Amino acid sequence: MTPEDEIDACIREHLNVTVKTRKSLGGSSFGQTLKVTTDGDELFVKVISSKDAFEFLKTEFDSLKILDDVQAIRVPKPFLVSPFKYSRGAFLVLEFLHLDDLSSPQDGEAFGQALAEFHLAPLPPSALASRETKDQDATFGFPCTTRCGSFAQDNTWNASWSDFYARQRLQPQLELIAGLGDKEVVEMGKIVIEKIDLFFEMMEEPVRPSLVHGDLWAGNAGMVSGQPVIYDPAPVVGHAEFELGIMHMFGGFSGSVWDAYHKKMPKASGFEIRQCLYRLFHWMNHYTLFGRGYRSSVA
């Protein structure tokens, strides 16, 4: 049985629809994507052939379900995830969305408002499901390991956001950079980690735990029939400001997004310097994933 036949059979069994056509939407180093037309809904299928493909895609499946539980901003509904039985790899089946860019000020305003409401929303029980009784004060983390690109993120629950960010985001990246032999960046990174609490001292209120998408560049955001949507998450219960770091890095979000967002989420004291801190993780991740072309942004 071919991988395509397995996908068709699984869709028929679990969704009670029959596949009519498949169309390749291209791929990347992480996998291939398909548009599948059925006698019911259109579906989006992501296929990965690596040894850890099921774990990778199961994380995305679980993450999307948790984000959907917030009911503040749309995400593609996850329908099923399965390993292949007769070949290596796994596949994920999602709702197919006909996406548009954030092309107008009205789109930007709607997106900024929806993102703020997402960050302000009460945490759904599913986002806190893995905490043990002894960890009830540990409010920063996530029920499973997530991935930003291929980087596996340690989301063990932590009572301190600054410690979480230092030890579970920056430190693992520094270890990868050390493996590249870049001692200068490693030493600079150690100083940032040692001084991490200084970035938060000027805040009048402690960091409020918010569910964040975690990898929200413009390629992971859009509009569907005038409704904001986000996808390909790398989520964590963390600081809402962390979300904005990568959003500022590559453009694609207009002033109308920021005006609407900060109307609901005013900037706290020290916001700008913390944005440098929050971009640092993503620059480091790009350095370790894609090469030395990103080193100058880290250093």
Coordinates of C-alpha atoms in Angstrom, one line a residue:
M1 CA 0.0 0.0 0.0
T2 CA 1.4 3.4 -1.0
P3 CA 1.5 6.4 1.4
E4 CA -1.3 8.0 -0.7
D5 CA -3.4 4.9 -0.3
E6 CA -2.9 4.9 3.4
I7 CA -3.9 8.6 3.7
D8 CA -7.0 7.9 1.6
A9 CA -8.0 4.9 3.7
C10 CA -7.4 6.7 7.0
I11 CA -9.5 9.7 5.9
R12 CA -12.3 7.4 4.8
E13 CA -12.2 5.5 8.1
H14 CA -12.0 8.5 10.5
L15 CA -13.8 11.3 8.7
N16 CA -16.3 9.2 6.7
V17 CA -15.6 10.9 3.4
T18 CA -14.0 9.6 0.2
V19 CA -11.0 11.2 -1.4
K20 CA -11.7 12.5 -4.9
T21 CA -8.4 14.3 -5.8
R22 CA -5.0 15.2 -4.4
K23 CA -2.9 18.1 -5.4
S24 CA 0.7 18.8 -4.2
L25 CA 1.2 22.2 -2.7
G26 CA 4.9 21.8 -2.5
G27 CA 7.2 21.2 0.4
S28 CA 10.3 22.2 2.3
S29 CA 13.0 20.5 4.3
F30 CA 10.4 19.6 6.9
G31 CA 8.0 17.8 4.6
Q32 CA 5.4 17.9 1.8
T33 CA 1.8 19.3 1.8
L34 CA -1.3 18.3 -0.2
K35 CA -4.7 19.7 -0.9
V36 CA -7.2 16.8 -0.8
T37 CA -10.7 17.2 -2.2
T38 CA -13.3 14.8 -0.9
D39 CA -17.0 14.3 -1.3
G40 CA -17.3 16.4 1.8
D41 CA -14.8 19.1 2.9
E42 CA -11.5 20.1 1.4
L43 CA -8.5 19.0 3.5
F44 CA -5.0 20.1 4.1
V45 CA -2.5 17.2 4.6
K46 CA 1.0 17.5 5.8
V47 CA 3.4 14.6 5.2
I48 CA 6.7 14.0 6.9
S49 CA 8.9 11.0 6.2
S50 CA 11.5 11.3 9.0
K51 CA 11.9 8.8 11.8
D52 CA 10.3 11.1 14.4
A53 CA 7.6 12.3 12.1
F54 CA 4.6 11.1 14.2
E55 CA 5.9 12.8 17.4
F56 CA 6.5 16.0 15.4
L57 CA 3.0 16.0 13.8
K58 CA 1.3 14.8 17.0
T59 CA 2.7 17.9 18.7
E60 CA 1.2 20.2 16.1
F61 CA -2.1 18.3 16.3
D62 CA -2.3 18.7 20.1
S63 CA -1.1 22.3 19.9
L64 CA -3.8 23.3 17.4
K65 CA -6.5 21.7 19.6
I66 CA -5.4 23.7 22.6
L67 CA -5.2 26.9 20.6
D68 CA -8.7 26.3 19.2
D69 CA -10.0 25.8 22.8
V70 CA -9.3 29.5 23.5
Q71 CA -11.9 30.5 20.9
A72 CA -10.4 33.9 20.5
I73 CA -8.7 33.6 17.1
R74 CA -9.2 31.0 14.4
V75 CA -6.8 28.1 13.7
P76 CA -7.2 25.3 11.2
K77 CA -9.2 22.5 12.8
P78 CA -7.0 19.4 13.3
F79 CA -8.9 16.2 12.2
L80 CA -6.4 13.4 12.6
V81 CA -2.7 12.4 12.8
S82 CA -1.3 9.0 12.1
P83 CA 1.9 7.1 11.4
F84 CA 2.2 5.3 8.2
K85 CA 1.9 1.5 8.6
Y86 CA 3.8 0.5 5.5
S87 CA 6.4 3.2 5.1
R88 CA 8.4 5.5 7.3
G89 CA 6.8 8.8 8.4
A90 CA 3.4 10.2 9.4
F91 CA 0.7 12.6 8.2
L92 CA -1.5 15.2 9.7
V93 CA -5.0 16.1 8.3
L94 CA -6.3 19.6 8.9
E95 CA -9.2 21.8 7.7
F96 CA -8.2 23.4 4.4
L97 CA -8.4 27.2 4.6
H98 CA -8.5 29.6 1.6
L99 CA -6.1 32.1 3.0
D100 CA -5.7 35.8 2.1
D101 CA -2.9 38.2 3.3
L102 CA -3.4 41.0 5.8
S103 CA -3.8 43.3 2.8
S104 CA -5.9 46.2 4.2
P105 CA -5.9 48.4 7.3
Q106 CA -9.2 46.8 8.2
D107 CA -7.6 43.3 8.1
G108 CA -4.7 44.6 10.2
E109 CA -7.1 46.1 12.8
A110 CA -9.1 42.9 13.0
F111 CA -5.9 40.8 13.3
G112 CA -4.4 43.0 16.0
Q113 CA -7.6 43.0 18.0
A114 CA -8.0 39.2 17.7
L115 CA -4.4 38.6 18.8
A116 CA -4.8 40.8 21.8
E117 CA -8.0 38.9 22.8
F118 CA -6.2 35.6 22.3
H119 CA -3.4 36.8 24.7
L120 CA -5.9 38.1 27.2
A121 CA -8.2 35.1 27.2
P122 CA -8.4 32.8 30.2
L123 CA -6.2 29.8 29.8
P124 CA -8.2 26.7 28.7
P125 CA -7.9 23.7 31.0
S126 CA -6.3 21.8 28.1
A127 CA -3.3 24.2 28.2
L128 CA -2.6 23.3 31.9
A129 CA -3.5 19.6 31.7
S130 CA 0.0 18.3 32.3
R131 CA 0.7 20.1 35.6
E132 CA 1.1 17.9 38.6
T133 CA -0.5 18.9 41.9
K134 CA 2.9 19.9 43.3
D135 CA 3.4 22.2 40.3
Q136 CA 0.2 24.3 40.6
D137 CA 2.2 27.5 41.1
A138 CA 4.3 26.7 37.9
T139 CA 2.3 28.7 35.4
F140 CA 4.8 28.9 32.5
G141 CA 5.2 25.9 30.2
F142 CA 3.0 23.7 28.0
P143 CA 1.6 20.1 28.1
C144 CA 4.1 18.8 25.5
T145 CA 7.4 19.5 23.9
T146 CA 6.8 21.8 20.9
R147 CA 9.0 22.7 17.9
C148 CA 10.1 26.0 16.5
G149 CA 11.3 24.9 13.1
S150 CA 13.0 21.6 14.0
F151 CA 14.2 22.9 17.4
A152 CA 12.5 20.9 20.2
Q153 CA 11.4 23.2 23.0
D154 CA 11.5 22.1 26.6
N155 CA 8.2 23.2 28.1
T156 CA 8.6 21.8 31.6
W157 CA 6.4 23.9 33.9
N158 CA 8.2 26.7 35.7
A159 CA 7.0 29.2 38.3
S160 CA 9.3 32.0 36.9
W161 CA 8.9 33.3 33.3
S162 CA 12.4 34.9 33.4
D163 CA 13.9 31.6 34.5
F164 CA 11.9 29.7 32.0
Y165 CA 13.0 31.9 29.2
A166 CA 16.7 31.9 30.2
R167 CA 17.0 28.1 31.0
Q168 CA 14.5 26.6 28.6
R169 CA 14.8 28.9 25.5
L170 CA 18.1 30.8 25.5
Q171 CA 20.4 28.2 27.2
P172 CA 19.5 25.3 24.8
Q173 CA 20.3 27.6 21.9
L174 CA 23.6 28.6 23.4
E175 CA 24.5 24.9 23.7
L176 CA 23.8 24.5 20.0
I177 CA 25.9 27.5 19.2
A178 CA 28.7 26.2 21.4
G179 CA 28.6 23.1 19.1
L180 CA 29.3 25.4 16.2
G181 CA 32.4 26.6 17.9
D182 CA 31.2 30.2 18.3
K183 CA 32.7 31.0 21.7
E184 CA 32.1 34.8 21.4
V185 CA 28.4 34.5 21.0
V186 CA 28.3 31.9 23.8
E187 CA 30.0 34.2 26.2
M188 CA 27.7 37.1 25.3
G189 CA 24.7 34.8 25.8
K190 CA 25.9 33.8 29.2
I191 CA 25.9 37.4 30.3
V192 CA 22.3 37.9 29.1
I193 CA 21.2 34.8 31.0
E194 CA 23.0 36.0 34.2
K195 CA 21.3 39.4 33.9
I196 CA 17.9 38.2 32.7
D197 CA 16.0 39.6 35.7
L198 CA 17.1 43.1 34.8
F199 CA 14.8 43.0 31.8
F200 CA 11.8 42.6 34.0
E201 CA 12.6 44.9 37.0
M202 CA 10.9 48.0 35.5
M203 CA 7.6 46.2 35.1
E204 CA 4.9 47.4 37.5
E205 CA 3.1 44.1 37.4
P206 CA 4.5 40.5 37.3
V207 CA 4.3 38.7 33.9
R208 CA 0.8 37.5 33.3
P209 CA 0.7 33.9 31.8
S210 CA -0.8 34.0 28.3
L211 CA -1.1 31.3 25.7
V212 CA 1.1 32.4 22.7
H213 CA 1.5 31.0 19.2
G214 CA 5.3 31.1 19.6
D215 CA 6.4 31.4 15.9
L216 CA 4.1 34.1 14.6
W217 CA 5.9 35.5 11.6
A218 CA 3.7 36.8 8.7
G219 CA 3.9 33.4 6.9
N220 CA 2.0 31.9 9.8
A221 CA -0.9 34.4 9.8
G222 CA -3.6 35.4 7.4
M223 CA -7.3 36.0 6.9
V224 CA -10.1 33.7 5.9
S225 CA -13.3 35.4 4.8
G226 CA -12.4 38.5 6.8
Q227 CA -11.6 36.4 9.9
P228 CA -8.0 36.4 11.4
V229 CA -6.3 33.0 11.4
I230 CA -3.0 31.7 12.8
Y231 CA -1.3 28.3 12.1
D232 CA 1.9 26.3 12.3
P233 CA 2.3 27.1 16.0
A234 CA 5.1 26.5 18.5
P235 CA 3.0 27.4 21.6
V236 CA 3.8 28.0 25.2
V237 CA 2.1 29.6 28.2
G238 CA 4.4 32.5 28.6
H239 CA 4.7 36.3 28.3
A240 CA 2.4 37.9 25.6
E241 CA 5.3 40.2 24.7
F242 CA 7.3 37.2 23.5
E243 CA 4.8 36.7 20.7
L244 CA 5.7 40.1 19.2
G245 CA 9.4 39.6 19.0
I246 CA 9.4 37.5 15.8
M247 CA 6.5 39.6 14.4
H248 CA 8.8 42.6 14.3
M249 CA 11.7 40.7 12.7
F250 CA 10.6 40.1 9.2
G251 CA 7.8 42.6 8.5
G252 CA 4.4 41.8 7.1
F253 CA 2.4 43.3 9.9
S254 CA 1.2 46.9 9.3
G255 CA 0.8 49.7 11.8
S256 CA -2.9 49.0 12.0
V257 CA -2.1 45.6 13.6
W258 CA 0.0 47.3 16.3
D259 CA -2.4 50.1 16.9
A260 CA -5.3 47.7 17.5
Y261 CA -3.2 45.3 19.5
H262 CA -1.8 47.9 21.9
K263 CA -5.1 49.5 22.3
K264 CA -6.1 46.4 24.2
M265 CA -2.6 45.5 25.4
P266 CA -0.8 48.7 26.4
K267 CA 3.0 48.5 26.4
A268 CA 4.5 47.9 29.8
S269 CA 7.5 49.8 31.0
G270 CA 10.6 48.3 29.4
F271 CA 8.7 46.9 26.5
E272 CA 11.3 47.9 23.8
I273 CA 14.3 46.4 25.5
R274 CA 12.4 43.2 26.2
Q275 CA 11.6 43.1 22.5
C276 CA 15.4 42.9 21.9
L277 CA 15.5 40.0 24.4
Y278 CA 12.6 38.2 22.7
R279 CA 14.0 38.6 19.2
L280 CA 17.2 37.1 20.5
F281 CA 15.8 33.6 20.8
H282 CA 14.5 33.6 17.2
W283 CA 17.7 35.0 15.8
M284 CA 19.6 32.3 17.7
N285 CA 17.2 29.7 16.4
H286 CA 17.7 30.9 12.8
Y287 CA 21.5 30.9 13.3
T288 CA 21.5 27.3 14.5
L289 CA 19.0 26.1 11.9
F290 CA 20.0 28.1 8.8
G291 CA 23.6 29.1 9.3
R292 CA 26.0 31.9 9.9
G293 CA 24.1 34.4 7.8
Y294 CA 22.1 35.1 10.9
R295 CA 25.1 35.5 13.3
S296 CA 25.3 39.3 13.0
S297 CA 21.7 39.5 14.2
V298 CA 22.5 37.4 17.2
A299 CA 25.7 39.3 18.1

